[in-house]
Amino acid sequence: MTLAARIKQLPFTPLQLAVHLGTWSYLALLAFDFVTHRLTANPLQALQQRLGLEAATLLLLSLACAPLSNLLGCRELLKRSRTLGLYAFMVSVLHVLIFLDLDNGLAWSFFTQTIAQKPYILFGIATFLLLIPLAMTSFDIWKARLGRNWKRLHQLIYIIAPLAVLHYALSKKGDIFRLQGDIVRPFVYGLIVAALLGLRLPPVRRFFASWRPRIAVLFIRWTSPRTAKVDPQPTSRP
């Protein structure tokens, strides 16, 4: 039995395994670092920041599935988009819980004072609140019940992704608008969001869809075995 046939018999596709193992292994490593005191001098803050970064990363990966599916013609990417989005919501819940409970002790007066001192938290709250209806209606039963409204509702991702990056950028010690401080990663995330949103524009989608057959041909040529050409040996006559 060939390797491709064995892969098809697995209950999970390689892409599914990559999504699940990648997310849970990162969370397990983060928990291990927290338990073994391998984080910074302020472990709760470091844990909260790394969870927030992981949530933003998963959200961008979910946003990238549709453009990549349009470019590569891989329909499975659309299925993995929902998984990545749910993982992004799960990690963001952990991020918010640590901020509310472990960091602020559910003291709402201190919480409001923190928001007044750090306005970027408002962008994080807006991002989290907008993620809730998307996570709740991400299942097929809600897709059937809502009909066309389901697609309209999930277009909120076009607002959520920029808000998440803005929340992350303003939380860093730097000024992204003046290009000062710790802004490299937020700037890269902002460029990725802008590129992914641009790839969803109808003219851009049609352009890349027209290139899909050419990319498929190049991929087949690159992966197909190459046979070496052997020059015919001249035959000598007696």
Tab-separated table of C-alpha atoms in Angstrom, residues 65-173:
chain	number	residue	atom	x	y	z
A	65	CYS	CA	-7.715	29.988	4.733
A	66	ALA	CA	-10.188	31.442	2.220
A	67	PRO	CA	-7.619	33.345	0.087
A	68	LEU	CA	-5.277	30.343	0.072
A	69	SER	CA	-8.144	28.068	-0.895
A	70	ASN	CA	-8.995	30.392	-3.767
A	71	LEU	CA	-5.371	30.455	-4.892
A	72	LEU	CA	-4.517	26.771	-4.468
A	73	GLY	CA	-7.932	25.246	-5.081
A	74	CYS	CA	-7.742	23.332	-1.777
A	75	ARG	CA	-11.276	23.069	-0.363
A	76	GLU	CA	-10.052	21.566	2.893
A	77	LEU	CA	-8.623	24.926	3.914
A	78	LEU	CA	-12.163	26.287	4.220
A	79	LYS	CA	-13.004	23.508	6.710
A	80	ARG	CA	-9.935	24.229	8.776
A	81	SER	CA	-10.853	27.918	8.907
A	82	ARG	CA	-13.683	27.159	11.342
A	83	THR	CA	-11.389	25.059	13.550
A	84	LEU	CA	-8.778	27.787	13.695
A	85	GLY	CA	-11.449	30.380	14.474
A	86	LEU	CA	-12.827	28.310	17.356
A	87	TYR	CA	-9.331	27.801	18.724
A	88	ALA	CA	-8.748	31.553	18.478
A	89	PHE	CA	-11.903	32.138	20.518
A	90	MET	CA	-10.911	29.501	23.094
A	91	VAL	CA	-7.480	31.040	23.595
A	92	SER	CA	-8.983	34.541	23.769
A	93	VAL	CA	-11.314	33.309	26.542
A	94	LEU	CA	-8.257	32.181	28.518
A	95	HIS	CA	-6.620	35.524	27.785
A	96	VAL	CA	-9.637	37.440	29.128
A	97	LEU	CA	-10.111	35.193	32.168
A	98	ILE	CA	-6.526	35.682	33.271
A	99	PHE	CA	-6.920	39.428	32.882
A	100	LEU	CA	-10.190	39.550	34.839
A	101	ASP	CA	-9.622	36.944	37.526
A	102	LEU	CA	-5.968	36.231	38.131
A	103	ASP	CA	-4.665	39.677	37.231
A	104	ASN	CA	-7.447	41.907	38.602
A	105	GLY	CA	-9.166	39.503	41.008
A	106	LEU	CA	-12.588	40.321	39.558
A	107	ALA	CA	-12.372	43.741	41.208
A	108	TRP	CA	-14.539	45.739	38.818
A	109	SER	CA	-13.494	49.083	40.285
A	110	PHE	CA	-9.866	48.251	39.583
A	111	PHE	CA	-10.882	46.933	36.181
A	112	THR	CA	-12.479	50.252	35.182
A	113	GLN	CA	-9.453	52.091	36.519
A	114	THR	CA	-7.196	49.894	34.380
A	115	ILE	CA	-9.252	50.682	31.282
A	116	ALA	CA	-8.937	54.399	32.006
A	117	GLN	CA	-5.149	54.039	32.241
A	118	LYS	CA	-4.853	51.699	29.253
A	119	PRO	CA	-7.433	52.594	26.576
A	120	TYR	CA	-6.175	49.861	24.243
A	121	ILE	CA	-8.075	47.387	26.428
A	122	LEU	CA	-11.290	48.746	24.891
A	123	PHE	CA	-10.170	47.435	21.494
A	124	GLY	CA	-9.537	44.044	23.077
A	125	ILE	CA	-12.990	44.030	24.694
A	126	ALA	CA	-14.619	44.940	21.374
A	127	THR	CA	-12.683	42.166	19.626
A	128	PHE	CA	-13.728	39.584	22.199
A	129	LEU	CA	-17.400	40.615	22.208
A	130	LEU	CA	-17.551	40.435	18.411
A	131	LEU	CA	-15.959	36.985	18.467
A	132	ILE	CA	-18.703	35.561	20.695
A	133	PRO	CA	-21.526	35.464	18.095
A	134	LEU	CA	-19.133	34.095	15.466
A	135	ALA	CA	-18.033	31.256	17.757
A	136	MET	CA	-21.614	30.449	18.816
A	137	THR	CA	-22.893	30.294	15.218
A	138	SER	CA	-19.905	28.547	13.666
A	139	PHE	CA	-21.647	25.157	13.611
A	140	ASP	CA	-23.608	23.770	10.661
A	141	ILE	CA	-26.951	23.896	12.484
A	142	TRP	CA	-26.701	27.672	12.815
A	143	LYS	CA	-25.569	27.998	9.243
A	144	ALA	CA	-28.780	26.278	8.149
A	145	ARG	CA	-30.976	28.317	10.506
A	146	LEU	CA	-29.552	31.718	9.645
A	147	GLY	CA	-29.314	31.155	5.901
A	148	ARG	CA	-27.947	34.206	4.119
A	149	ASN	CA	-27.641	36.076	7.411
A	150	TRP	CA	-24.983	33.589	8.511
A	151	LYS	CA	-22.560	34.859	5.878
A	152	ARG	CA	-23.367	38.470	6.721
A	153	LEU	CA	-22.769	37.808	10.401
A	154	HIS	CA	-19.424	36.130	9.800
A	155	GLN	CA	-18.256	39.068	7.724
A	156	LEU	CA	-17.577	40.654	11.109
A	157	ILE	CA	-14.188	38.971	10.810
A	158	TYR	CA	-13.208	41.862	8.538
A	159	ILE	CA	-13.647	44.162	11.551
A	160	ILE	CA	-12.417	41.755	14.222
A	161	ALA	CA	-9.004	41.082	12.665
A	162	PRO	CA	-7.962	44.778	12.386
A	163	LEU	CA	-9.277	45.420	15.915
A	164	ALA	CA	-7.230	42.517	17.288
A	165	VAL	CA	-4.050	43.768	15.616
A	166	LEU	CA	-4.728	47.325	16.799
A	167	HIS	CA	-5.231	46.080	20.357
A	168	TYR	CA	-1.971	44.153	20.139
A	169	ALA	CA	-0.037	47.059	18.612
A	170	LEU	CA	-1.203	49.603	21.187
A	171	SER	CA	-0.410	47.222	24.050
A	172	LYS	CA	3.282	47.138	23.122
A	173	LYS	CA	5.793	49.602	24.481
